[in-house]
Amino acid sequence: MPKQQANWSPYDNNGGSCVAIAGADYCVIAADTRMSTGYNILTRDYSKICKLADKCVMASSGFQADVKALQKHLAARHLIYQHQHNKQMSCPAMAQLLSNTLYYKRFFPYYSFNVLGGLDNEGKGCVFTYDAVGSYEKVGYSSQGSGSTLIMPFLDNQLKSPSPLLLPVQDAVTPLAEAEAVDLVKTVFASASERDIYTGDKLEIVVINADGIRREYMDLRKD
Amino acid sequence: MLAKKGVNPPSFRKTGTTIVGLVFQYGVILGADTRATEGPIVCDKNCEKIHYMAPNIYCCGAGTAADTEAVTDMVSSQLQLHRYHTGRESRVVTALTLLKRHLFNYQGYVSAALVLGGVDVTGPHLHTIYPHGSTDTLPFATMGSGSLAAMAVFESKYKEGLTRNEGIKLVTEAICSGIFNDLGSGSNVDVCVITKGGKEYLRNHLQPNPRTYTNSKGYSFPKKTEVLLTKIIPLKEKVEIIEGGDAMEE
């Protein structure tokens, strides 16, 4: 009798893609709103974007149950921080908190692929990108999720990521205007929806700048 | 019984596609979506899944694209030779038998799930053929990963003696159900109407999925790689040229 293998997994992949782009005085964070399992759609209207602090927003794709638990944990930690320090957490501070939270569960990870976006203390845009266990890096732009392999090369091409071999080290924050960055995000998601079956339905775009936080929606392919 | 002994039945994966067929008042109508996938990526947004078998017989194919193409092309050739031999119009049951014999011989390794439909001297016929070689004869049928979504529509709305327009509308609705609710199916609807009089191949009968956003200004792709170092090393200096050596032996 062949050996029986365990076939129950605590994880599931709900699909979807997220993107964040940092500008000189703004930050754009976007994600599609499709939640799926296997070949089925669970809902066409699920937000993967969560506001963690006044100037700090996180978009996550992967297993949404783990994402929801992670968001709750971070929100609770932020509340404690506000009580203790009488101020909001800055984006770089939240970035490190997220990394530590993810590594805490190194041996039973949150199946959550995150991208954090916001403004730093000087009002300049910043984006942090993560893997599932907390390895993070400050970058000028990033994408995660099922469509990231389709999106990332196009962003690399358009946002002129300078070669890390050149010295002095150049900041990858894009010189594009806010409207152009939003336009780029719309194009990128329209293209990803054409070729990735898990990306589609609707696009949610969040823009953070000195005036505050603004939300915008766009329809994507529903097939 | 086998499960008790620890032998689980092999799980099968209905690959991305929605294909349907139904019998209406004057013949059969076949329908299919146009998305071809390689895992989670769409490799062809507008492929043709309704294959020609004979002037009066068409076949929709789901499963491995190479297998459906190869098996329908092969049987189509065999049917043509048979027409020359017999001097008669091909019959749907002939195509059915040729296909099922081939698939059974390969014990399911030729991964082709087909919806075969046509009209011959005996009347209109609609069959489903499974990869292992079994067949069903049905008034309406669906196959592929979107088959459940499409069958839900058929089971609710099908009735005998549909008119041509009613039939096309129902087939389109069933394929759309697969396109929007199944991630393995998508893009456009292809329809094929076969009657005693002839056939009507409606390629891209419906296109409900246009591209959602196109930037008006477009994008430019300038040369990206930065020049880090410019150094020219003449290669001739690295090679010693010996004049007048032996010619190579034949």
PDB file of C-alpha atoms in Angstrom, chain A residues 2 4-5 7, chain B residues 2-11:
ATOM      1  CA  PRO A   2       1.665   3.303  -1.074  1.00  0.00           C
ATOM      2  CA  GLN A   4      -0.426   8.253   2.327  1.00  0.00           C
ATOM      3  CA  GLN A   5       0.620  11.883   1.925  1.00  0.00           C
ATOM      4  CA  ASN A   7      -3.119  16.756   1.454  1.00  0.00           C
TER       5      ASN A   7
ATOM      6  CA  LEU B   2     -10.245   0.800  -4.337  1.00  0.00           C
ATOM      7  CA  ALA B   3     -10.161   3.832  -2.056  1.00  0.00           C
ATOM      8  CA  LYS B   4     -10.317   1.526   0.969  1.00  0.00           C
ATOM      9  CA  LYS B   5      -7.137  -0.138  -0.209  1.00  0.00           C
ATOM     10  CA  GLY B   6      -5.445   3.279  -0.304  1.00  0.00           C
ATOM     11  CA  VAL B   7      -5.624   3.725  -4.072  1.00  0.00           C
ATOM     12  CA  ASN B   8      -7.155   7.132  -4.719  1.00  0.00           C
ATOM     13  CA  PRO B   9      -8.823   7.748  -8.070  1.00  0.00           C
ATOM     14  CA  PRO B  10      -6.640  10.026 -10.188  1.00  0.00           C
ATOM     15  CA  SER B  11      -7.714  13.643  -9.939  1.00  0.00           C
TER      16      SER B  11
END
